[in-house]
Coordinates of C-alpha atoms in Angstrom, one line a residue:
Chain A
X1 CA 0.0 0.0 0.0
X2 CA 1.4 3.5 -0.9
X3 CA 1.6 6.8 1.4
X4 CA -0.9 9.1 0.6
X5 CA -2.4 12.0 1.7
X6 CA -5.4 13.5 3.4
X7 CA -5.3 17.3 3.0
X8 CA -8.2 20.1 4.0
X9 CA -8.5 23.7 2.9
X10 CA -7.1 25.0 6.0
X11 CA -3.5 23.8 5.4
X12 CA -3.3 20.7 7.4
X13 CA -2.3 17.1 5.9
X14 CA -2.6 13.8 7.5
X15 CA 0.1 11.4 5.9
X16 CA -2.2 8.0 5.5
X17 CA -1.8 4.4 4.0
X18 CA -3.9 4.4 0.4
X19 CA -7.0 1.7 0.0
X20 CA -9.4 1.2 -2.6
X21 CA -9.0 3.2 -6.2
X22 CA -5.4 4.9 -6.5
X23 CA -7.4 7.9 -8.0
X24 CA -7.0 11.8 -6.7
X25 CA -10.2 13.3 -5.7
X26 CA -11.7 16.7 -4.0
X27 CA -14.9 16.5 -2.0
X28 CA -16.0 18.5 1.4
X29 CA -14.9 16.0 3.8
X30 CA -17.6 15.1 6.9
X31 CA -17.1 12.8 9.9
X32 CA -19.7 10.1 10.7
X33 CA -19.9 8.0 13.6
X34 CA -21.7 4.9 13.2
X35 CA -20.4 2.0 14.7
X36 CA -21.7 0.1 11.7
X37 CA -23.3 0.4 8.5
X38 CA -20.6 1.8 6.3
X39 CA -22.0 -0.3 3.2
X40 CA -25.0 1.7 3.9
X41 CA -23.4 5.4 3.9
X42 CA -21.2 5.2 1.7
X43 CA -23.9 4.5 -0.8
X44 CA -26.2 6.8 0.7
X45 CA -26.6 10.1 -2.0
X46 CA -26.9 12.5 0.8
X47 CA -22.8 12.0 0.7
X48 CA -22.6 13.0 -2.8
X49 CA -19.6 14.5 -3.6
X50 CA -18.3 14.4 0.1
X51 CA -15.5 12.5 1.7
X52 CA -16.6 10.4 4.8
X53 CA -14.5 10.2 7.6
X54 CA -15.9 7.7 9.8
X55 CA -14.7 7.5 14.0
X56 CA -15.2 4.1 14.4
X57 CA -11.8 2.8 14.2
X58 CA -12.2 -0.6 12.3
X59 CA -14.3 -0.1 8.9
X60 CA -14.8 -2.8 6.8
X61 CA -14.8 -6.1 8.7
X62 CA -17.2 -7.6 7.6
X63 CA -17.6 -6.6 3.7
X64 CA -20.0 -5.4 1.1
X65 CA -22.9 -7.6 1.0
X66 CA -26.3 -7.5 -1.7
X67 CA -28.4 -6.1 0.8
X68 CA -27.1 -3.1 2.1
X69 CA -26.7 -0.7 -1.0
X70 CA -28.6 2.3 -0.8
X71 CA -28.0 3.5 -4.3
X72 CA -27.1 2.1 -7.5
X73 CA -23.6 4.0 -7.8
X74 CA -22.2 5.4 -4.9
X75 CA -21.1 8.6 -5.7
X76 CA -18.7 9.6 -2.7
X77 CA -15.3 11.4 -2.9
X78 CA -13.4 9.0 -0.7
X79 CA -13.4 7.4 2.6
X80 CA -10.9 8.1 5.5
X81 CA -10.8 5.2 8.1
X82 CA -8.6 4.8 11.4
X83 CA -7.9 1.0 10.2
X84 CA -9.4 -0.6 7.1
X85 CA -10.4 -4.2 8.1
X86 CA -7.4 -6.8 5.9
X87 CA -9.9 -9.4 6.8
X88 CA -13.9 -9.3 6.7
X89 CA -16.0 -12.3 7.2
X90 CA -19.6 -12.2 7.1
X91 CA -22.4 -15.1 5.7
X92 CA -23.9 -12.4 3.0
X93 CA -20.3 -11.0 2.2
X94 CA -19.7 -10.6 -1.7
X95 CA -16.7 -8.0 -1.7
X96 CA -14.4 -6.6 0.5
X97 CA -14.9 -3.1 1.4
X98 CA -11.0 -2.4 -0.5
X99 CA -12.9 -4.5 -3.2
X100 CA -15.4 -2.6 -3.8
X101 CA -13.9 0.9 -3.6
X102 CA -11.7 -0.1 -6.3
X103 CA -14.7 -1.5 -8.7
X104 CA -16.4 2.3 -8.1
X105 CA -13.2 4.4 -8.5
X106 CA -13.5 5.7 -4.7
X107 CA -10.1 5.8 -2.8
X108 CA -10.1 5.0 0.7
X109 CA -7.3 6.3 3.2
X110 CA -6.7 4.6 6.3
X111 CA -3.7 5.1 8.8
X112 CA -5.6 8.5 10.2
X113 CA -5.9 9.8 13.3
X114 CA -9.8 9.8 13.1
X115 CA -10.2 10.8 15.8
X116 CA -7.9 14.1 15.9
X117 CA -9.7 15.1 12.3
X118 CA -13.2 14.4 13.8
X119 CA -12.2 17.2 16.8
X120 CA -10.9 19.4 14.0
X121 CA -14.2 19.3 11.6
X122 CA -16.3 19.4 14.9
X123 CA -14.4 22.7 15.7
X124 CA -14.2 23.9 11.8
X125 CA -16.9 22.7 10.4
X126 CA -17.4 20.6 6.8
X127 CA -14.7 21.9 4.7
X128 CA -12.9 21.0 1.5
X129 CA -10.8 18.1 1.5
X130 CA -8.6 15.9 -0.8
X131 CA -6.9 12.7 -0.8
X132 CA -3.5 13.1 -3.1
X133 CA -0.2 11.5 -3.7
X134 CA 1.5 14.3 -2.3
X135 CA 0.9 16.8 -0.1
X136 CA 2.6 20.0 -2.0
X137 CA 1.7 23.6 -2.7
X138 CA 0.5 22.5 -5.7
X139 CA -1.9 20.2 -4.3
X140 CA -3.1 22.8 -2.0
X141 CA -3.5 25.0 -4.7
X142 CA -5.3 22.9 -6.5
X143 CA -7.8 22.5 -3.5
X144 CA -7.9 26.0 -2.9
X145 CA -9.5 26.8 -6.1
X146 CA -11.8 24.0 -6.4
X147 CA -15.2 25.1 -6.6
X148 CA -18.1 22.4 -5.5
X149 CA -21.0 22.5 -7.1
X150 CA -24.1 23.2 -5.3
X151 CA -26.6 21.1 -7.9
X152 CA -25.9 17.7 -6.1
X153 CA -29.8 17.1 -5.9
X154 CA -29.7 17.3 -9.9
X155 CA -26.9 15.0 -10.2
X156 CA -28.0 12.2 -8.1
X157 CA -32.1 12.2 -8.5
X158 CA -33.5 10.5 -11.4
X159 CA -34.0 12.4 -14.5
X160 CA -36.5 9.9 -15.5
X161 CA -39.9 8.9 -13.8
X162 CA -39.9 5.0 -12.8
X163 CA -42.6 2.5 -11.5
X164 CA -41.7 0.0 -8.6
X165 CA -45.0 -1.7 -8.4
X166 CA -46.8 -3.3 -5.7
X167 CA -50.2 -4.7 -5.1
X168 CA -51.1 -1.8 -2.5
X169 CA -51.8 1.8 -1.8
X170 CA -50.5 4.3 -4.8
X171 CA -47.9 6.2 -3.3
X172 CA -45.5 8.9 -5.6
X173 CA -42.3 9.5 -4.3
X174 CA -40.7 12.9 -5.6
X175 CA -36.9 12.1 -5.7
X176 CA -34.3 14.3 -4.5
X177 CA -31.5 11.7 -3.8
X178 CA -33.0 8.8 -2.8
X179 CA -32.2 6.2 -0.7
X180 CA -33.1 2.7 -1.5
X181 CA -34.5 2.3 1.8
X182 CA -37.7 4.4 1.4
X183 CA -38.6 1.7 -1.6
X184 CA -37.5 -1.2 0.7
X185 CA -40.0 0.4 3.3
X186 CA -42.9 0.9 0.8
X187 CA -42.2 -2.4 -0.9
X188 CA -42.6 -4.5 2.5
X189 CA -46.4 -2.5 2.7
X190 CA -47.0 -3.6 -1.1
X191 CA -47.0 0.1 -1.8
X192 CA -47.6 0.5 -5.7
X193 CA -45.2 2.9 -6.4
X194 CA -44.4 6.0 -9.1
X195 CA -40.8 7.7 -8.7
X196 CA -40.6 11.0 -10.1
X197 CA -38.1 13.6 -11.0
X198 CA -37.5 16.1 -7.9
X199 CA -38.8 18.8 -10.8
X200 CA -42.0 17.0 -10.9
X201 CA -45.2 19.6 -11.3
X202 CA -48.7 19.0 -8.7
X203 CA -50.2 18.6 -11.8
X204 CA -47.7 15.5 -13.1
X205 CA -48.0 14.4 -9.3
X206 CA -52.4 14.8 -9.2
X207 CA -52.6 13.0 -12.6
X208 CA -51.2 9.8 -11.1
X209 CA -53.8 9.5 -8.0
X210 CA -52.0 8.9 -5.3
X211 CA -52.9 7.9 -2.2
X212 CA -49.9 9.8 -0.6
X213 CA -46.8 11.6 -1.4
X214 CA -42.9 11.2 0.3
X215 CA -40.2 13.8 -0.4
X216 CA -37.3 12.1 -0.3
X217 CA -33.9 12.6 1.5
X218 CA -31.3 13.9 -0.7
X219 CA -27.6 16.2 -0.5
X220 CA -26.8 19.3 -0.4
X221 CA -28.7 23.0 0.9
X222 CA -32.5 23.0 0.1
X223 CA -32.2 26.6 -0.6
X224 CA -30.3 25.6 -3.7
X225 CA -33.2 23.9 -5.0
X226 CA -35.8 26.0 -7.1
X227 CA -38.8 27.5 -5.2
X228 CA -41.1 25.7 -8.1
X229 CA -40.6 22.6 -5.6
X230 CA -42.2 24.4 -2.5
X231 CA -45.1 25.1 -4.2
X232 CA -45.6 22.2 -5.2
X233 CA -45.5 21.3 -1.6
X234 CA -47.9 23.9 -0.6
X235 CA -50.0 22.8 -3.7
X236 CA -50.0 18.9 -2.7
X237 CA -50.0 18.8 1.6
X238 CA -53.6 19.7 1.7
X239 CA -54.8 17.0 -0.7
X240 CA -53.0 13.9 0.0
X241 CA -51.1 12.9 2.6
X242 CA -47.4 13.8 2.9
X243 CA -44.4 12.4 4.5
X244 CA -41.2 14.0 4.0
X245 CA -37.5 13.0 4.6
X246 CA -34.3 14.4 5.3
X247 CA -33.9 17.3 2.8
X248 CA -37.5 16.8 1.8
X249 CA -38.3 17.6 5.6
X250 CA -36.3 20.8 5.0
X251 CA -38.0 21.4 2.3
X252 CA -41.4 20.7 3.6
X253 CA -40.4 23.3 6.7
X254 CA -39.6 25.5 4.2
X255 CA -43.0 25.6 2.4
X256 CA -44.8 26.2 5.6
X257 CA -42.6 29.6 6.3
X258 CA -39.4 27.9 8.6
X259 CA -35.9 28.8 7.5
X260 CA -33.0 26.3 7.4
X261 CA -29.9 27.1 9.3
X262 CA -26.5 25.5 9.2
X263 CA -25.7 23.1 11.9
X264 CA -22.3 23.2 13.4
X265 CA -21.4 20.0 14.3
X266 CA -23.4 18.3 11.7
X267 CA -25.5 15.0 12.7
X268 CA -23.8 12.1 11.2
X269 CA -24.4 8.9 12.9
X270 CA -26.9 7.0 15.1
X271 CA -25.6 8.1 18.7
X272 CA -28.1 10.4 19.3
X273 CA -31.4 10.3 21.8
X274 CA -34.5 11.8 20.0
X275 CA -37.6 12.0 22.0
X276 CA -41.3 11.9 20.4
X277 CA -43.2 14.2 21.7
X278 CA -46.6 13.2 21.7
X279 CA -45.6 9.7 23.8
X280 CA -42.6 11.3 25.1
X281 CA -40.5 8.3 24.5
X282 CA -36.7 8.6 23.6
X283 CA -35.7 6.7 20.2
X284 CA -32.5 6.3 18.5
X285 CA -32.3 6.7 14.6
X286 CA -29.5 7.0 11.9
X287 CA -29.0 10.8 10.8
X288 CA -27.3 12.4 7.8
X289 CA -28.0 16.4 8.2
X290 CA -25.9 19.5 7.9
X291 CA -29.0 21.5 8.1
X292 CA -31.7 22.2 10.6
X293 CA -34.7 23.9 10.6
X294 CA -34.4 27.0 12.8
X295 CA -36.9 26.6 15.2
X296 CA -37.9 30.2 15.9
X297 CA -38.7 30.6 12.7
X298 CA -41.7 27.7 13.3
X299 CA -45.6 29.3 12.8
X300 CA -46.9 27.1 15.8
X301 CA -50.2 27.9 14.2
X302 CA -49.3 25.7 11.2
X303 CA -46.7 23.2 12.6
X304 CA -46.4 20.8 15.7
X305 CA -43.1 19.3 16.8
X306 CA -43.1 16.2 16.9
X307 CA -39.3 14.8 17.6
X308 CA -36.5 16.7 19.1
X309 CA -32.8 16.2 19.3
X310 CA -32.0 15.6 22.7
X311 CA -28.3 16.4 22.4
X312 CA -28.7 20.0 20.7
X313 CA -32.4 20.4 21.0
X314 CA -32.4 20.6 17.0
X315 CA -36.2 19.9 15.2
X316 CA -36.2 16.1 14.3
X317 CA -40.1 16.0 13.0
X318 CA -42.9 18.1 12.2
X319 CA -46.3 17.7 11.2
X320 CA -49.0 20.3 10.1
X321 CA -52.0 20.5 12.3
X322 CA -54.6 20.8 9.9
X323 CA -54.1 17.8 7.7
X324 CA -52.0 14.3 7.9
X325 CA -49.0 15.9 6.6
X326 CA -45.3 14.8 8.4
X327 CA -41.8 14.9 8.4
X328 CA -38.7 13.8 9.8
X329 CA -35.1 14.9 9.5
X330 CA -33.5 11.3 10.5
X331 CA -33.4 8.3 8.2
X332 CA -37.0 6.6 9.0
X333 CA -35.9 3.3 6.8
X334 CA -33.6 2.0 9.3
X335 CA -30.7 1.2 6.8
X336 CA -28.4 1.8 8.6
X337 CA -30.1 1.4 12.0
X338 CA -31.6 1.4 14.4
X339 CA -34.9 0.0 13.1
X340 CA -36.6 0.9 15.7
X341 CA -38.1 4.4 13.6
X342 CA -39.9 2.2 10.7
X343 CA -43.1 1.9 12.2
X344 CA -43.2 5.7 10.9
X345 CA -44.2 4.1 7.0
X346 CA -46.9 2.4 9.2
X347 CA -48.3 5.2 10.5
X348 CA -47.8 6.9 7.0
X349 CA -49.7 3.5 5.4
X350 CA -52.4 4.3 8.0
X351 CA -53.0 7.9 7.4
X352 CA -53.3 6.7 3.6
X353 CA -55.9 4.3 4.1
X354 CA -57.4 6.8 6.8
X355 CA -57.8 9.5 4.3
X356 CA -59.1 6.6 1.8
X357 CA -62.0 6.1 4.3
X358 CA -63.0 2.3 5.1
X359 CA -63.3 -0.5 2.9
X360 CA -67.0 -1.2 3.4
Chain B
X1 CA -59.8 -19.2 17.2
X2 CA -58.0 -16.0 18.3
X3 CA -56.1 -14.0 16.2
X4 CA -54.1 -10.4 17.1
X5 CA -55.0 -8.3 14.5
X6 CA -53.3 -4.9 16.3
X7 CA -50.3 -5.0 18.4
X8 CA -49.4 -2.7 21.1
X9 CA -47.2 -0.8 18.5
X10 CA -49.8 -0.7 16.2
X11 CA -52.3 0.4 18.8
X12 CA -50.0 3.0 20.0
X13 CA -49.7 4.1 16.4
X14 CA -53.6 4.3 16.3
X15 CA -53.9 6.4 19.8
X16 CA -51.1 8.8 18.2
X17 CA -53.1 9.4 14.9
X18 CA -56.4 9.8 16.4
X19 CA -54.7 12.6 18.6
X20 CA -53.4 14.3 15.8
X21 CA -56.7 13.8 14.1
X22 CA -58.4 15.2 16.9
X23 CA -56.6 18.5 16.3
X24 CA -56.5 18.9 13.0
X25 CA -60.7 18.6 13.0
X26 CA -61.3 21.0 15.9
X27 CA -58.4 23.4 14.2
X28 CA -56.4 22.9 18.4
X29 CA -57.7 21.7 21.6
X30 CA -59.7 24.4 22.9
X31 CA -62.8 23.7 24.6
X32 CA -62.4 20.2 24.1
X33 CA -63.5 17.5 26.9
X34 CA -62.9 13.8 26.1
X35 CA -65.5 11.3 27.8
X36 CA -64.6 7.8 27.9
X37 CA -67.0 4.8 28.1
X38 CA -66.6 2.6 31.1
X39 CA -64.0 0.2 30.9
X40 CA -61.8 0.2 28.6
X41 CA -62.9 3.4 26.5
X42 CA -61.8 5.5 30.1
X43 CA -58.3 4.3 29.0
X44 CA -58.1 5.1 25.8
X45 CA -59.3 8.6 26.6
X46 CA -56.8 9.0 29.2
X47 CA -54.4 7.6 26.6
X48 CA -55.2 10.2 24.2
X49 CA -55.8 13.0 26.6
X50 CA -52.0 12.2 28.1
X51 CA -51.3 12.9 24.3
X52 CA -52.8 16.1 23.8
X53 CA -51.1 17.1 26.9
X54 CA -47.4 16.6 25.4
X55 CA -48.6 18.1 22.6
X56 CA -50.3 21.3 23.6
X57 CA -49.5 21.5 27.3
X58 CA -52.9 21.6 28.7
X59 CA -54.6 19.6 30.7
X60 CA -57.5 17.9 28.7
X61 CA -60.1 17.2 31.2
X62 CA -61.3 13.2 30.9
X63 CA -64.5 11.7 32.0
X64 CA -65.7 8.3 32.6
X65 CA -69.2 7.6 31.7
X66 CA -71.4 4.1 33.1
X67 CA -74.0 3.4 30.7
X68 CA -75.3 0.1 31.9
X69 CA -78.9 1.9 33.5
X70 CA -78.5 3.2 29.6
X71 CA -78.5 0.1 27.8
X72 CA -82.1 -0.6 25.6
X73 CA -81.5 -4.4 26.1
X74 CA -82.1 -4.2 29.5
X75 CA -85.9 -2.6 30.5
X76 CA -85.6 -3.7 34.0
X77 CA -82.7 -1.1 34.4
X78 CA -84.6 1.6 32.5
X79 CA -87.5 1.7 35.2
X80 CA -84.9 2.6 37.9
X81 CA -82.7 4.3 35.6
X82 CA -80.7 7.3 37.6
X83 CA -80.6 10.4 36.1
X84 CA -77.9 11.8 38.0
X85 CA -75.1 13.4 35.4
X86 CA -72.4 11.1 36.1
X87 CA -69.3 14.0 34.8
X88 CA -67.4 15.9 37.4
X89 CA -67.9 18.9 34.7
X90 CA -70.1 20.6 32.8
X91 CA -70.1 19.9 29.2
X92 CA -72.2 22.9 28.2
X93 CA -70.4 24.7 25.4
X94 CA -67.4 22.0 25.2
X95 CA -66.6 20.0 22.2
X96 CA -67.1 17.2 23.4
X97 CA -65.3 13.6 22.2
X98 CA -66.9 9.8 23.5
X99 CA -64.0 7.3 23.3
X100 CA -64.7 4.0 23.6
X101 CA -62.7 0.8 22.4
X102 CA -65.3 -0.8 19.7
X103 CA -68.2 0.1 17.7
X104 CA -70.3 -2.3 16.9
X105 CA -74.2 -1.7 16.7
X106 CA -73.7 1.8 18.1
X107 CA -76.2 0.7 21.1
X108 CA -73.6 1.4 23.3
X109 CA -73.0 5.3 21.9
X110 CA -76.8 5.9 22.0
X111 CA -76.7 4.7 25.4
X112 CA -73.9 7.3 26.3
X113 CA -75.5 10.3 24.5
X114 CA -78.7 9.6 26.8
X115 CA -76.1 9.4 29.7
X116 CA -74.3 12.4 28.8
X117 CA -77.9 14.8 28.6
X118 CA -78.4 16.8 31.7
X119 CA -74.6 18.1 31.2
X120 CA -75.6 21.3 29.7
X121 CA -76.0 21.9 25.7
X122 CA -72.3 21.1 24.4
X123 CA -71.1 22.3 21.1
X124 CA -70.5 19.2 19.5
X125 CA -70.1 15.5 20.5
X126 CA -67.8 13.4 17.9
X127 CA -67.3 9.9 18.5
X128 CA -63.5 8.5 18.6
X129 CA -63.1 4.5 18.4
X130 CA -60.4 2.4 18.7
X131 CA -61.5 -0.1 16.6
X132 CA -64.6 0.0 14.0
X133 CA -66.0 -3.4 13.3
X134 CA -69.4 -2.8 11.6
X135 CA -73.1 -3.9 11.8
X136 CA -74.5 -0.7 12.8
X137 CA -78.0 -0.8 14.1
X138 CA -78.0 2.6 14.5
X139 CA -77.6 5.9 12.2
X140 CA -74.0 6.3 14.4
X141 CA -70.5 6.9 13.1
X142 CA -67.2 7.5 14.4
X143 CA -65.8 10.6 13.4
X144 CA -61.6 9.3 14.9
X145 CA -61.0 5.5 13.9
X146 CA -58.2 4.0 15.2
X147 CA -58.4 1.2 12.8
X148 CA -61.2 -0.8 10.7
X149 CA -61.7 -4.1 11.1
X150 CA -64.2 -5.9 9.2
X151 CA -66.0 -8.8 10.6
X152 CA -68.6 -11.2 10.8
X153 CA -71.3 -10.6 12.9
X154 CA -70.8 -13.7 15.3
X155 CA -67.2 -13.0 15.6
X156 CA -65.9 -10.9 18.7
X157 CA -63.8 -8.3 18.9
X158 CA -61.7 -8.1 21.9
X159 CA -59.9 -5.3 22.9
X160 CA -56.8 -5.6 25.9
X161 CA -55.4 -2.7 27.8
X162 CA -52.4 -3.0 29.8
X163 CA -54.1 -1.2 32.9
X164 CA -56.8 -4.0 32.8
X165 CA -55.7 -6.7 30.7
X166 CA -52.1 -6.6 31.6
X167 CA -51.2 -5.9 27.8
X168 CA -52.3 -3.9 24.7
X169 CA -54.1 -5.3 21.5
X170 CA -56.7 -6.2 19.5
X171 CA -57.9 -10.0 19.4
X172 CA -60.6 -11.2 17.0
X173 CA -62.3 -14.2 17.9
X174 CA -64.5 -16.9 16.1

């Protein structure tokens, strides 16, 4: 394995051991810490263009397996590991991670004080990072005048509508980065389901009769996205019911008046305690966010909270009071877990067939 | 044969919708009392009231109604039927909500709206169910289901709370 380097924007280099593709790349490096699931994240499109960092200081012991892809093409900058696991065992395994980084032209870095660089971005916030051969002015330059673009939502979300039918309610799904997940969710409720373009009109939405509507997660700033989406949103809450996620929670906030603030540290992992409000019962869930929704900016006439952060106090659901229309900010599809959030597509199934009225 | 049809997530799940049903119908909580049929409807009301109360912050107020003198099946009780108002408060000018666990013929509802008179004029009584199993007898409806469940007529529906039963659920039984 060759030296290589991990260098950020504000001058400082961590000399590393290379895995996976040999390729140079530029991202805006984050630090997640799940103990598991890096299958999982590093698939997830809410990392597009980013460089994951992860604290948990043994990645990759136990492979890539079928299951655990949340996107077709992962579409990460790299991924900077304490130790990347030589061996991984596991019954499902296909690939190792080193394996698999290779296939998708994604280098890896290992050899890093993880921990050090998680203290640093916790203090600095995200910021742009490479992972080079060597660590010279040039390659500072070069990193200094890298611009990142802010239309991730456009290259990840499908230009293209798609069907992934089932035998139950009619449910669209407007994408915006999706995770596989949210269609492993719907498809366990035999959900009948439309996928369309995040650009999709109320009128393309209407026209296809759903039963109920999900936002999907997805990267980047939802102020970046065009304001056609909200109203859309404002167009489609009061007629069928909605459930948002991640960005499309943003979003959702958004539409109803809240404004989006930048979190400092960001929410990357599954660490922390989020209480329901309504039972006042402390979950766990996997969360991806470098936003929140600003909570004095909340019209308590319009919205209820319905999960907070425990650690930061930062908005982790809302729901408007007049009609069955929800959201969350965490990852309600359990993949990565915990799993204990999915019942949330069960309530979402219910308010469908609520709204549908009974059967006889 | 006895078969769980709702588990204590699910019914959980049911008690959280109907409370967020609640309010987005009566546009918030105010002026709204919730009456629970004796048993298991007083648990369910408490159930949703505790709700409302993490929700909004106010204290819903909860009351448990006894229909049995009520009941139309029963014309020995009718003769000595009390007419006392069984609520610790009025429910002139409330909104009124009548949980109870099942509707079945609605004999039971028209039993409580009888019970409920001599309360004062409220603004509105709605009708919240945990479960709806059909064969209505009567021109009643529930305006909050938890869930629908449809059945035949000689099948029973039973319903399990923890603070009686010792756990939550919904059996159906034939």
């Amino acid at each position: 394995m060759a030296d290589r380097y991990l260098i950020l924007e504000d001058g400082s280099a961590y000399l590393g051991e290379g895995f996976g593709s040999p390729a140079v790349s530029t991202g805006e490096i984050v630090f997640n810490t799940s103990m598991t699931g890096y299958q999982e994240i590093i698939t997830n499109q809410i990392y597009h263009n980013q460089i994951i960092a992860f604290t948990q200081p043994t990645i990759g012991s136990y492979g890539i397996n079928h299951d655990s892809y949340e996107s077709i093409l992962p579409t990460v900058k790299g991924v900077v590991v304490r130790d990347v696991a030589s061996i991984s065992t596991n019954r499902q395994r296909r690939w190792s991670l080193d394996q698999y980084l290779k296939q998708q032209n994604i280098p890896g870095i290992s050899h890093i004080d993880t921990r050090h660089l998680a203290k640093q971005l916790r203090a600095s916030g995200p910021m742009k990072a490479s992972i080079v051969d060597v660590a010279d002015a040039h390659a500072f330059d070069q990193l200094g005048a890298t611009v990142l673009t802010n239309q991730q939502v456009a290259a990840v979300a499908t230009p293209k509508p798609f069907p992934n039918p089932g035998t139950g309610l009619n449910v669209v799904v407007v994408d915006f980065g999706l995770k596989h997940g949210i269609l492993r969710e719907l498809s366990k409720r035999a959900c009948n389901v439309t996928v369309l373009p995040y650009t999709a009109t109320t009128e393309e939405i209407i026209n296809l009769d759903p039963d109920g509507v999900i936002l999907s997660t997805g990267p980047g700033k939802p102020q970046d996205l065009p304001d056609s989406v909200l109203t859309m949103i404002q167009n489609i809450q009061n007629r069928i019911p909605l459930f948002a996620i991640g960005l499309g929670h943003e979003l959702f906030a958004m539409a109803n008046g809240a404004s989006i603030m930048k979190l400092s540290p960001e929410h990357h992992g599954a660490n922390h305690p989020i209480r329901e409000v309504i039972t006042n019962q402390i979950i766990y869930a996997s969360q991806g966010q470098g936003f929140a929704v600003d909570p004095a900016t909340i019209d308590r006439n319009k919205l209820i909270t319905t999960f907070v952060d425990l650690i930061d106090g930062t908005i982790q659901g809302l729901r408007f009071r007049d009609f069955p229309a929800f959201s969350v900010q965490f990852f309600p599809d359990g993949a990565p877990g915990p799993t204990e959030v999915r019942d949330i597509f069960d309530e979402f199934v219910e308010s469908m067939q609520q709204a549908r009225g009974p059967i006889w | 044969m006895q078969k769980e049809v709702v588990d204590s997530m699910a019914m959980k799940r049911a008690l959280t919708r109907i409370t967020y049903e609640i309010i987005e119908q009566n546009k918030g909580i105010r002026d709204i009392v919730l009456v629970g049929i004796k048993t298991r409807g007083v648990y369910v009301a408490q159930r949703i009231a505790a709700r409302l109360q993490q929700l909004e912050g106010a204290t819903i107020p909860v009351g448990e109604l006894d229909i049995t003198a009520f009941r139309d099946d029963h014309p020995q009780d009718i003769a000595s039927a009390p007419s006392d108002y069984q609520l610790t408060f009025s429910v002139a000018d409330k909104r009124v909500i009548l949980v109870d666990d099942v509707l079945f013929t609605g004999r039971t509802i028209r039993a409580a709206l009888d019970a409920l008179m001599g309360g004062g004029r409220p603004q509105s009584i709605a009708l919240a169910v945990l479960v709806d199993r059909g064969h209505r007898e009567l021109p009643i409806r529930a305006d909050f289901i938890g869930k629908n469940i449809p059945t035949a007529r000689q099948e029973r529906i039973k319903v399990s709370v923890t603070e009686v039963d010792g756990h939550d659920g919904v059996e159906i039984i034939n």
